[in-house]
């Protein structure tokens, strides 16, 4: 079964450094998402991306965050200047479907990248 | 603002037992509800998706029900096995979520342990 692939599985960085988290969504999917889960907390929505632009973002997704689909297969999340509180598991997700199927198709998540900011 | 609550936070059962996990949400204006499984340090595996117009969905030993008017969903696991041990998450997609957005609001999960 096709999978959402995320790399790296674990990244350690120093406060103030830039990080890029990478994702390869399922190949025929059209909608892409980033979620995060701070240890012991709920999974939280960050951003959704469709047709090469952000369609919605949460309050968490401030100017330090950006997303990009640089080619036909990759989807990246960049954190410009990391803070201690950015430490979390970051999940990429994708979803199939045209507008007519928008209510039907489930989200498929990757295994996540554990980001540790020291 | 949508809030999703899952009770209990943890559950331990002997192998072979049938069990029910509960999920409640505060705003009944939803498009759908999705149940996920999360293994330690791993991603989320989609188990069942129930559209707002549906009452239940089944997959193997799993059955999920939805009562939108009361803001409740249950996940029924029949004949539990040690391999079912994981955290089960409930998530709703509210109608304040745009067509391309698909913003899910998650509960904190129920950690299930099935004892051999």
Coordinates of N, CA and C in Angstrom, one line a residue:
Chain A
X1 N 0.8 -1.2 0.0 CA 0.0 0.0 0.0 C 0.9 1.3 0.0
X2 N 0.6 2.2 -0.8 CA 1.4 3.5 -0.9 C 1.4 4.1 0.5
X3 N 2.6 4.8 0.8 CA 2.8 5.4 2.1 C 3.3 6.8 1.9
X4 N 3.1 7.6 3.0 CA 3.7 8.9 3.1 C 5.0 8.7 3.8
X5 N 6.1 9.2 3.2 CA 7.4 9.0 3.7 C 8.0 10.3 4.2
X6 N 8.5 10.2 5.5 CA 9.1 11.4 6.0 C 10.6 11.2 6.4
X7 N 11.4 12.2 6.1 CA 12.8 12.1 6.5 C 13.3 13.5 7.1
X8 N 14.2 13.5 8.1 CA 14.7 12.3 8.8 C 13.7 11.8 9.8
X9 N 13.9 10.7 10.4 CA 13.0 10.2 11.5 C 13.3 11.0 12.8
X10 N 14.5 11.5 13.0 CA 14.8 12.2 14.2 C 15.8 13.3 13.8
X11 N 15.6 14.5 14.2 CA 16.5 15.6 14.0 C 16.8 16.4 15.2
X12 N 18.0 16.6 15.5 CA 18.4 17.4 16.7 C 19.1 18.7 16.2
X13 N 18.6 19.8 16.7 CA 19.2 21.1 16.2 C 19.3 22.0 17.4
X14 N 20.1 23.0 17.2 CA 20.3 24.0 18.3 C 19.3 25.2 18.1
X15 N 18.9 25.8 19.2 CA 18.0 26.9 19.2 C 18.5 28.0 18.2
X16 N 17.7 28.5 17.4 CA 18.0 29.6 16.5 C 18.4 29.1 15.1
X17 N 18.6 27.8 15.0 CA 19.0 27.2 13.7 C 17.8 26.9 12.8
X18 N 18.0 26.9 11.5 CA 16.9 26.6 10.6 C 16.9 25.1 10.4
X19 N 15.7 24.5 10.3 CA 15.5 23.1 9.9 C 14.5 23.0 8.8
X20 N 14.7 21.9 8.0 CA 13.8 21.6 6.9 C 13.4 20.1 7.1
X21 N 12.1 19.9 7.3 CA 11.6 18.6 7.4 C 11.0 18.2 6.0
X22 N 11.3 17.0 5.6 CA 10.9 16.6 4.3 C 9.9 15.5 4.3
X23 N 9.1 15.5 3.3 CA 8.0 14.5 3.1 C 7.8 14.2 1.7
X24 N 7.5 12.9 1.4 CA 7.1 12.5 0.1 C 5.7 12.0 0.2
X25 N 4.7 12.8 -0.2 CA 3.3 12.3 -0.1 C 3.0 11.1 -1.0
X26 N 1.9 10.5 -0.9 CA 1.4 9.5 -1.8 C 1.2 10.1 -3.2
X27 N 1.7 9.4 -4.2 CA 2.0 10.0 -5.5 C 0.8 10.7 -6.2
X28 N -0.4 10.1 -6.1 CA -1.6 10.7 -6.8 C -2.4 11.6 -5.9
X29 N -1.9 12.0 -4.7 CA -2.6 12.8 -3.8 C -2.5 14.3 -4.2
X30 N -3.5 15.1 -3.8 CA -3.5 16.5 -4.2 C -3.4 17.4 -3.1
X31 N -3.7 17.0 -1.9 CA -3.8 17.8 -0.7 C -2.8 17.4 0.3
X32 N -2.1 18.4 0.9 CA -0.9 18.1 1.7 C -1.0 18.9 3.0
X33 N -0.5 18.3 4.1 CA -0.7 18.9 5.4 C 0.5 18.6 6.3
X34 N 0.6 19.5 7.3 CA 1.6 19.3 8.4 C 0.8 19.4 9.7
X35 N 1.0 18.5 10.5 CA 0.5 18.5 11.9 C 1.7 18.3 12.8
X36 N 1.5 18.6 14.1 CA 2.6 18.3 15.1 C 2.0 17.8 16.4
X37 N 2.8 17.1 17.1 CA 2.4 16.6 18.4 C 3.5 16.8 19.4
X38 N 3.3 17.7 20.3 CA 4.3 17.9 21.4 C 4.1 16.7 22.4
X39 N 5.2 16.2 23.0 CA 5.1 15.0 23.8 C 4.1 15.1 24.9
X40 N 3.2 14.1 24.8 CA 2.1 14.1 25.8 C 0.9 14.9 25.5
X41 N 0.9 15.6 24.4 CA -0.2 16.5 24.0 C -0.9 16.0 22.8
X42 N -2.0 16.7 22.4 CA -2.8 16.3 21.3 C -2.0 16.6 20.0
X43 N -2.4 15.9 19.0 CA -2.0 16.2 17.6 C -2.7 17.5 17.2
X44 N -1.8 18.5 16.6 CA -2.4 19.8 16.3 C -2.1 20.1 14.8
X45 N -3.1 20.7 14.2 CA -3.0 21.1 12.8 C -2.1 22.3 12.7
X46 N -1.2 22.3 11.7 CA -0.4 23.4 11.3 C -0.8 24.1 10.1
X47 N -0.9 23.4 9.0 CA -1.1 24.0 7.7 C -1.6 23.0 6.7
X48 N -2.4 23.5 5.7 CA -2.8 22.7 4.6 C -2.4 23.4 3.3
X49 N -2.1 22.6 2.3 CA -1.5 23.1 1.1 C -2.2 22.4 -0.1
X50 N -2.6 23.2 -1.1 CA -3.3 22.6 -2.3 C -3.0 23.5 -3.4
X51 N -2.8 22.9 -4.6 CA -2.6 23.7 -5.8 C -1.5 24.8 -5.6
X52 N -0.4 24.3 -5.0 CA 0.8 25.1 -4.8 C 0.6 26.4 -3.9
X53 N -0.4 26.3 -3.1 CA -0.5 27.4 -2.1 C -1.1 27.0 -0.8
X54 N -0.9 27.7 0.2 CA -1.5 27.4 1.5 C -3.0 27.7 1.5
X55 N -3.8 26.7 1.9 CA -5.2 26.9 1.9 C -5.7 27.3 3.3
X56 N -5.0 26.8 4.3 CA -5.4 27.2 5.7 C -4.2 27.0 6.6
X57 N -4.1 27.8 7.6 CA -3.0 27.6 8.6 C -3.5 28.0 10.0
X58 N -2.9 27.4 11.0 CA -3.3 27.6 12.3 C -2.5 28.8 13.0
X59 N -2.9 29.1 14.2 CA -2.2 30.1 14.9 C -0.7 29.8 15.2
X60 N -0.5 28.5 15.2 CA 0.9 28.0 15.5 C 1.8 28.3 14.3
X61 N 1.3 28.3 13.2 CA 2.0 28.5 11.9 C 2.3 30.0 11.7
X62 N 3.3 30.5 12.4 CA 3.6 31.9 12.3 C 4.7 32.1 11.3
X63 N 5.2 33.3 11.3 CA 6.2 33.7 10.2 C 7.5 32.9 10.2
X64 N 7.7 32.2 11.3 CA 8.9 31.3 11.4 C 8.7 30.0 10.5
X65 N 7.5 29.7 10.2 CA 7.2 28.5 9.4 C 7.0 28.8 8.0
X66 N 7.4 27.9 7.1 CA 7.0 28.0 5.7 C 6.9 26.6 5.1
X67 N 6.1 26.4 4.1 CA 6.0 25.2 3.4 C 6.3 25.4 1.9
X68 N 6.7 24.3 1.3 CA 7.1 24.4 -0.1 C 6.9 23.0 -0.8
X69 N 6.5 23.0 -2.0 CA 6.5 21.8 -2.8 C 7.4 22.1 -4.0
X70 N 8.7 21.8 -3.8 CA 9.7 22.3 -4.7 C 9.7 21.5 -6.0
X71 N 9.1 20.3 -6.0 CA 9.1 19.5 -7.3 C 7.8 18.7 -7.2
X72 N 7.7 17.7 -8.1 CA 6.4 17.0 -8.1 C 6.2 16.0 -7.1
X73 N 7.2 15.8 -6.2 CA 7.1 14.7 -5.3 C 7.3 15.1 -3.8
X74 N 8.1 16.1 -3.6 CA 8.5 16.5 -2.2 C 7.6 17.6 -1.6
X75 N 7.4 17.6 -0.3 CA 6.7 18.6 0.4 C 7.5 18.9 1.7
X76 N 7.9 20.1 1.8 CA 8.8 20.4 3.0 C 8.2 21.4 3.9
X77 N 8.6 21.3 5.2 CA 8.3 22.3 6.2 C 9.6 22.9 6.7
X78 N 9.7 24.2 6.6 CA 10.9 24.9 7.1 C 10.5 25.7 8.4
X79 N 11.4 25.5 9.4 CA 11.3 26.4 10.5 C 12.6 27.3 10.5
X80 N 12.4 28.6 10.4 CA 13.5 29.5 10.1 C 14.4 29.6 11.3
X81 N 14.0 29.8 12.5 CA 14.8 30.0 13.6 C 14.2 29.2 14.8
X82 N 14.7 28.0 15.0 CA 13.9 27.1 15.9 C 14.0 27.6 17.4
X83 N 12.9 27.3 18.1 CA 12.9 27.6 19.5 C 12.7 26.3 20.3
X84 N 13.0 26.4 21.6 CA 12.9 25.2 22.4 C 11.5 24.5 22.3
X85 N 10.5 25.4 22.2 CA 9.1 25.0 22.2 C 8.6 24.4 20.9
X86 N 9.5 24.4 19.9 CA 9.3 23.8 18.6 C 9.6 22.3 18.7
X87 N 10.2 21.8 19.8 CA 10.4 20.4 19.9 C 9.1 19.6 19.9
X88 N 9.0 18.7 19.0 CA 7.7 18.0 18.8 C 7.9 16.9 17.8
X89 N 6.9 16.0 17.6 CA 6.9 15.1 16.5 C 6.1 15.9 15.4
X90 N 6.6 16.0 14.2 CA 6.0 16.6 13.1 C 5.5 15.6 12.1
X91 N 4.2 15.6 11.8 CA 3.6 14.6 10.9 C 3.2 15.3 9.6
X92 N 3.6 14.7 8.5 CA 3.1 15.1 7.2 C 1.9 14.2 6.8
X93 N 1.0 14.7 6.1 CA -0.2 13.9 5.7 C -0.6 14.3 4.3
X94 N -1.2 13.4 3.6 CA -1.8 13.7 2.3 C -3.1 13.1 2.1
X95 N -3.8 13.6 1.1 CA -5.2 13.1 0.8 C -5.4 13.2 -0.7
X96 N -6.1 12.2 -1.1 CA -6.5 12.1 -2.5 C -7.7 12.9 -2.8
X97 N -8.1 13.0 -4.1 CA -9.5 13.5 -4.3 C -9.5 14.8 -5.1
X98 N -10.5 14.9 -5.9 CA -10.9 16.1 -6.5 C -11.9 16.8 -5.6
X99 N -12.3 18.0 -6.0 CA -13.2 18.7 -5.2 C -14.5 17.9 -4.9
X100 N -14.9 17.1 -5.9 CA -16.1 16.3 -5.6 C -15.9 15.2 -4.6
X101 N -14.7 14.9 -4.3 CA -14.4 13.8 -3.4 C -13.9 14.4 -2.1
X102 N -14.0 15.7 -1.9 CA -13.3 16.3 -0.8 C -13.8 15.9 0.5
X103 N -15.0 15.4 0.6 CA -15.6 15.0 1.9 C -15.3 13.6 2.2
X104 N -14.8 12.8 1.2 CA -14.7 11.4 1.4 C -13.4 10.8 1.7
X105 N -12.3 11.3 1.3 CA -11.1 10.6 1.4 C -10.4 10.9 2.7
X106 N -9.9 9.8 3.3 CA -9.2 10.0 4.6 C -7.8 10.6 4.5
X107 N -7.3 11.2 5.6 CA -5.9 11.6 5.6 C -5.0 10.4 5.9
X108 N -3.9 10.4 5.2 CA -2.9 9.4 5.4 C -1.6 10.1 5.9
X109 N -1.2 9.6 7.1 CA -0.1 10.2 7.8 C 1.2 9.4 7.6
X110 N 2.3 10.2 7.6 CA 3.7 9.6 7.6 C 4.0 9.2 9.1
X111 N 5.2 8.6 9.2 CA 5.6 8.2 10.6 C 6.2 9.3 11.4
X112 N 6.4 10.4 10.8 CA 6.8 11.6 11.6 C 8.3 11.8 11.7
X113 N 8.6 13.1 11.9 CA 10.0 13.4 12.3 C 10.0 14.0 13.7
X114 N 10.8 13.4 14.5 CA 10.9 13.9 15.9 C 12.0 15.0 15.9
X115 N 11.6 16.2 16.2 CA 12.5 17.4 16.2 C 12.8 17.7 17.6
X116 N 14.1 17.7 18.0 CA 14.5 18.1 19.3 C 15.4 19.3 19.2
X117 N 15.0 20.4 19.8 CA 15.7 21.7 19.8 C 16.4 21.8 21.2
X118 N 17.7 22.0 21.1 CA 18.5 22.1 22.4 C 19.0 23.5 22.6
Chain B
X1 N -15.3 26.9 19.5 CA -14.1 26.1 19.1 C -14.3 24.6 19.4
X2 N -14.1 23.8 18.4 CA -14.3 22.3 18.6 C -13.4 21.8 19.7
X3 N -13.9 20.9 20.6 CA -13.1 20.2 21.5 C -13.4 18.7 21.4
X4 N -12.4 17.9 21.4 CA -12.6 16.5 21.3 C -12.0 15.8 22.6
X5 N -12.9 15.0 23.2 CA -12.5 14.3 24.5 C -12.6 12.8 24.3
X6 N -11.6 12.1 24.8 CA -11.6 10.6 24.8 C -11.5 10.1 26.2
X7 N -12.4 9.2 26.5 CA -12.4 8.5 27.8 C -12.6 7.0 27.6
X8 N -11.8 6.2 28.3 CA -10.8 6.6 29.3 C -9.5 7.0 28.7
X9 N -8.6 7.5 29.4 CA -7.3 7.9 28.9 C -6.4 6.6 28.7
X10 N -6.7 5.6 29.5 CA -6.0 4.4 29.4 C -6.9 3.2 29.8
X11 N -6.6 2.1 29.2 CA -7.5 0.9 29.4 C -6.6 -0.3 29.2
X12 N -6.8 -1.2 30.2 CA -6.1 -2.5 30.2 C -7.1 -3.6 30.2
X13 N -7.0 -4.6 29.3 CA -8.0 -5.7 29.2 C -7.2 -7.0 28.9
X14 N -7.8 -8.1 29.3 CA -7.2 -9.4 29.0 C -7.5 -9.7 27.5
X15 N -6.6 -10.5 26.9 CA -6.8 -10.9 25.5 C -8.1 -11.6 25.4
X16 N -8.8 -11.3 24.2 CA -10.0 -12.0 23.9 C -11.3 -11.2 24.3
X17 N -11.1 -10.2 25.1 CA -12.2 -9.4 25.5 C -12.6 -8.4 24.5
X18 N -14.0 -8.1 24.4 CA -14.5 -7.1 23.5 C -14.4 -5.8 24.3
X19 N -14.1 -4.7 23.6 CA -14.0 -3.4 24.3 C -14.5 -2.2 23.5
X20 N -14.9 -1.2 24.2 CA -15.4 0.1 23.6 C -14.6 1.3 24.0
X21 N -14.1 2.0 23.0 CA -13.5 3.3 23.3 C -14.4 4.4 22.9
X22 N -14.4 5.5 23.7 CA -15.4 6.6 23.6 C -14.7 7.9 23.1
X23 N -15.4 8.6 22.3 CA -15.0 9.9 21.8 C -16.2 10.8 21.8
X24 N -16.0 12.0 22.4 CA -17.1 13.0 22.3 C -16.5 14.3 21.8
X25 N -17.4 15.1 21.1 CA -17.0 16.4 20.5 C -18.1 17.4 20.8
X26 N -17.7 18.6 20.9 CA -18.6 19.7 21.4 C -19.4 20.3 20.3
X27 N -19.0 20.3 19.1 CA -19.7 21.0 18.0 C -20.1 19.9 17.0
X28 N -21.4 19.7 16.8 CA -21.9 18.6 16.0 C -21.9 19.0 14.5
X29 N -21.5 20.2 14.2 CA -21.4 20.6 12.7 C -20.0 20.0 12.2
X30 N -20.0 18.8 11.8 CA -18.8 18.1 11.3 C -19.1 17.5 9.9
X31 N -18.0 17.4 9.2 CA -18.0 16.7 7.9 C -17.9 15.2 8.1
X32 N -16.9 14.8 9.0 CA -16.6 13.4 9.2 C -15.8 13.3 10.5
X33 N -15.7 12.0 10.9 CA -14.9 11.6 12.1 C -14.0 10.5 11.7
X34 N -12.8 10.5 12.1 CA -11.8 9.5 11.7 C -11.2 8.9 13.0
X35 N -11.0 7.6 13.0 CA -10.3 6.9 14.1 C -8.9 6.5 13.6
X36 N -7.9 6.8 14.4 CA -6.5 6.4 14.1 C -6.0 5.5 15.2
X37 N -4.9 4.8 14.8 CA -4.1 4.1 15.7 C -2.7 4.7 15.7
X38 N -2.1 4.8 16.9 CA -0.7 5.3 17.0 C 0.1 4.4 17.9
X39 N 1.1 3.8 17.3 CA 2.1 3.0 18.0 C 3.2 3.9 18.6
X40 N 3.8 3.5 19.7 CA 4.8 4.4 20.3 C 5.9 4.9 19.3
X41 N 6.1 6.2 19.3 CA 7.1 6.8 18.4 C 6.8 6.7 16.9
X42 N 5.6 6.3 16.6 CA 5.2 6.1 15.2 C 4.2 7.1 14.7
X43 N 3.8 7.0 13.4 CA 2.8 7.8 12.9 C 1.4 7.4 13.2
X44 N 0.5 8.0 12.5 CA -0.9 7.7 12.7 C -1.4 6.8 11.6
X45 N -2.1 5.7 11.9 CA -2.6 4.8 10.9 C -4.1 4.9 10.9
X46 N -4.7 5.3 9.8 CA -6.1 5.5 9.7 C -6.8 4.1 9.8
X47 N -7.8 4.1 10.7 CA -8.6 2.8 10.9 C -9.9 2.9 10.2
X48 N -10.7 3.9 10.5 CA -12.0 4.1 10.0 C -12.4 5.5 9.8
X49 N -13.1 5.8 8.8 CA -13.6 7.2 8.5 C -15.1 7.1 8.4
X50 N -15.8 7.9 9.2 CA -17.3 7.9 9.1 C -17.7 9.3 8.6
X51 N -18.4 9.4 7.6 CA -19.0 10.6 7.1 C -20.1 11.0 8.0
X52 N -20.4 12.3 8.0 CA -21.5 12.8 8.9 C -22.8 12.2 8.6
X53 N -23.1 11.8 7.4 CA -24.3 11.2 7.1 C -24.4 9.7 7.4
X54 N -23.3 9.1 7.9 CA -23.3 7.7 8.2 C -23.5 7.5 9.7
X55 N -23.9 6.2 10.1 CA -24.1 5.9 11.5 C -22.9 5.0 12.0
X56 N -22.4 4.2 11.0 CA -21.3 3.3 11.5 C -20.5 2.9 10.3
X57 N -19.3 2.4 10.6 CA -18.4 1.8 9.6 C -17.7 0.6 10.3
X58 N -17.4 -0.4 9.5 CA -16.8 -1.6 10.0 C -15.6 -2.0 9.1
X59 N -14.6 -2.5 9.8 CA -13.4 -3.0 9.2 C -12.9 -4.2 10.0
X60 N -13.1 -5.4 9.6 CA -12.6 -6.5 10.3 C -13.2 -6.6 11.7
X61 N -12.4 -6.6 12.7 CA -12.8 -6.6 14.1 C -13.2 -5.3 14.7
X62 N -13.1 -4.2 13.9 CA -13.4 -2.9 14.3 C -14.7 -2.4 13.8
X63 N -15.5 -1.7 14.7 CA -16.7 -1.1 14.3 C -16.8 0.3 15.0
X64 N -17.0 1.3 14.2 CA -17.1 2.6 14.7 C -18.5 3.2 14.5
X65 N -19.0 3.8 15.5 CA -20.4 4.4 15.3 C -20.3 5.9 15.5
X66 N -21.3 6.6 15.0 CA -21.3 8.0 15.1 C -22.8 8.5 15.4
X67 N -22.9 9.2 16.5 CA -24.1 9.9 16.8 C -23.9 11.4 16.8
X68 N -24.1 12.0 15.6 CA -23.6 13.4 15.5 C -24.4 14.3 16.4
X69 N -25.7 14.0 16.5 CA -26.5 15.0 17.3 C -26.1 15.0 18.7
X70 N -25.6 13.9 19.3 CA -25.2 13.9 20.7 C -23.7 14.2 20.8
X71 N -23.0 14.3 19.7 CA -21.6 14.5 19.7 C -20.8 13.4 20.2
X72 N -21.1 12.2 19.8 CA -20.4 11.0 20.3 C -20.1 10.0 19.2
X73 N -18.9 9.3 19.4 CA -18.5 8.2 18.6 C -17.9 7.1 19.5
X74 N -18.1 5.9 19.1 CA -17.5 4.8 19.8 C -16.7 3.9 18.8
X75 N -15.6 3.4 19.3 CA -14.9 2.4 18.5 C -14.9 1.1 19.3
X76 N -15.5 0.1 18.7 CA -15.7 -1.2 19.2 C -14.7 -2.2 18.6
X77 N -13.9 -2.8 19.5 CA -12.9 -3.8 19.1 C -13.3 -5.1 19.6
X78 N -13.6 -6.1 18.7 CA -14.0 -7.4 19.1 C -12.8 -8.3 19.3
X79 N -12.9 -9.2 20.2 CA -11.9 -10.3 20.5 C -10.5 -9.7 20.4
X80 N -10.2 -8.8 21.4 CA -8.9 -8.1 21.4 C -7.7 -9.0 21.4
X81 N -6.6 -8.5 20.8 CA -5.4 -9.3 20.7 C -4.3 -8.4 21.3
X82 N -3.2 -9.0 21.7 CA -2.0 -8.2 22.2 C -1.5 -7.2 21.1
X83 N -1.6 -7.6 19.9 CA -1.2 -6.7 18.8 C -2.1 -5.4 18.6
X84 N -3.2 -5.4 19.3 CA -4.1 -4.2 19.3 C -3.6 -3.2 20.3
X85 N -2.6 -3.5 21.1 CA -2.1 -2.5 22.1 C -1.5 -1.3 21.3
X86 N -2.0 -0.2 21.6 CA -1.6 1.1 20.9 C -2.5 2.2 21.6
X87 N -2.2 3.4 21.1 CA -3.1 4.5 21.5 C -4.0 4.8 20.3
X88 N -5.3 4.9 20.6 CA -6.3 5.1 19.6 C -6.8 6.6 19.7
X89 N -6.7 7.3 18.6 CA -7.1 8.7 18.5 C -8.3 8.9 17.7
X90 N -9.2 9.8 18.1 CA -10.4 10.2 17.4 C -10.1 11.6 16.9
X91 N -10.6 11.9 15.7 CA -10.4 13.2 15.2 C -11.6 13.6 14.3
X92 N -12.0 14.9 14.5 CA -13.2 15.3 13.7 C -12.8 16.4 12.7
X93 N -13.4 16.4 11.6 CA -13.3 17.5 10.7 C -14.5 18.4 10.7
X94 N -14.4 19.6 11.3 CA -15.5 20.5 11.5 C -15.9 21.2 10.2
X95 N -17.1 21.7 10.2 CA -17.6 22.4 9.0 C -17.0 23.8 8.9
X96 N -16.3 24.2 9.9 CA -15.6 25.5 9.7 C -14.3 25.3 8.9
X97 N -14.0 24.0 8.6 CA -12.8 23.7 7.8 C -13.1 23.8 6.3
X98 N -12.4 24.6 5.6 CA -12.6 24.8 4.2 C -12.5 23.6 3.4
X99 N -12.9 23.6 2.1 CA -12.9 22.5 1.2 C -11.5 21.9 1.1
X100 N -10.5 22.7 0.9 CA -9.2 22.1 0.7 C -8.4 22.0 2.0
X101 N -9.0 22.5 3.1 CA -8.2 22.6 4.3 C -8.2 21.3 5.1
X102 N -9.3 20.7 5.4 CA -9.3 19.4 6.1 C -8.6 19.5 7.4
X103 N -8.9 20.5 8.2 CA -8.3 20.6 9.5 C -9.0 19.7 10.4
X104 N -8.2 18.8 11.0 CA -8.7 17.8 12.0 C -8.5 18.3 13.4
X105 N -9.4 18.1 14.2 CA -9.3 18.4 15.7 C -9.2 17.0 16.4
X106 N -8.1 16.8 17.1 CA -7.9 15.5 17.7 C -8.2 15.4 19.2
X107 N -8.6 14.2 19.6 CA -8.6 14.0 21.0 C -7.2 13.6 21.5
X108 N -7.1 13.4 22.8 CA -5.8 13.1 23.3 C -5.5 11.6 23.3
X109 N -6.5 10.8 23.0 CA -6.3 9.4 22.8 C -6.6 8.5 24.0
X110 N -6.9 7.2 23.7 CA -7.0 6.2 24.7 C -5.9 5.2 24.5
X111 N -5.0 5.0 25.6 CA -3.9 4.1 25.5 C -4.5 2.7 25.9
X112 N -4.5 1.8 24.9 CA -5.0 0.4 25.2 C -3.9 -0.6 25.3
X113 N -4.0 -1.4 26.4 CA -3.1 -2.5 26.6 C -3.9 -3.7 26.7
X114 N -3.5 -4.7 25.8 CA -4.2 -6.0 25.8 C -3.2 -7.0 26.4
X115 N -3.6 -7.6 27.5 CA -2.7 -8.5 28.2 C -2.9 -9.9 27.8
X116 N -1.8 -10.6 27.4 CA -1.9 -12.0 26.9 C -2.4 -12.9 28.0

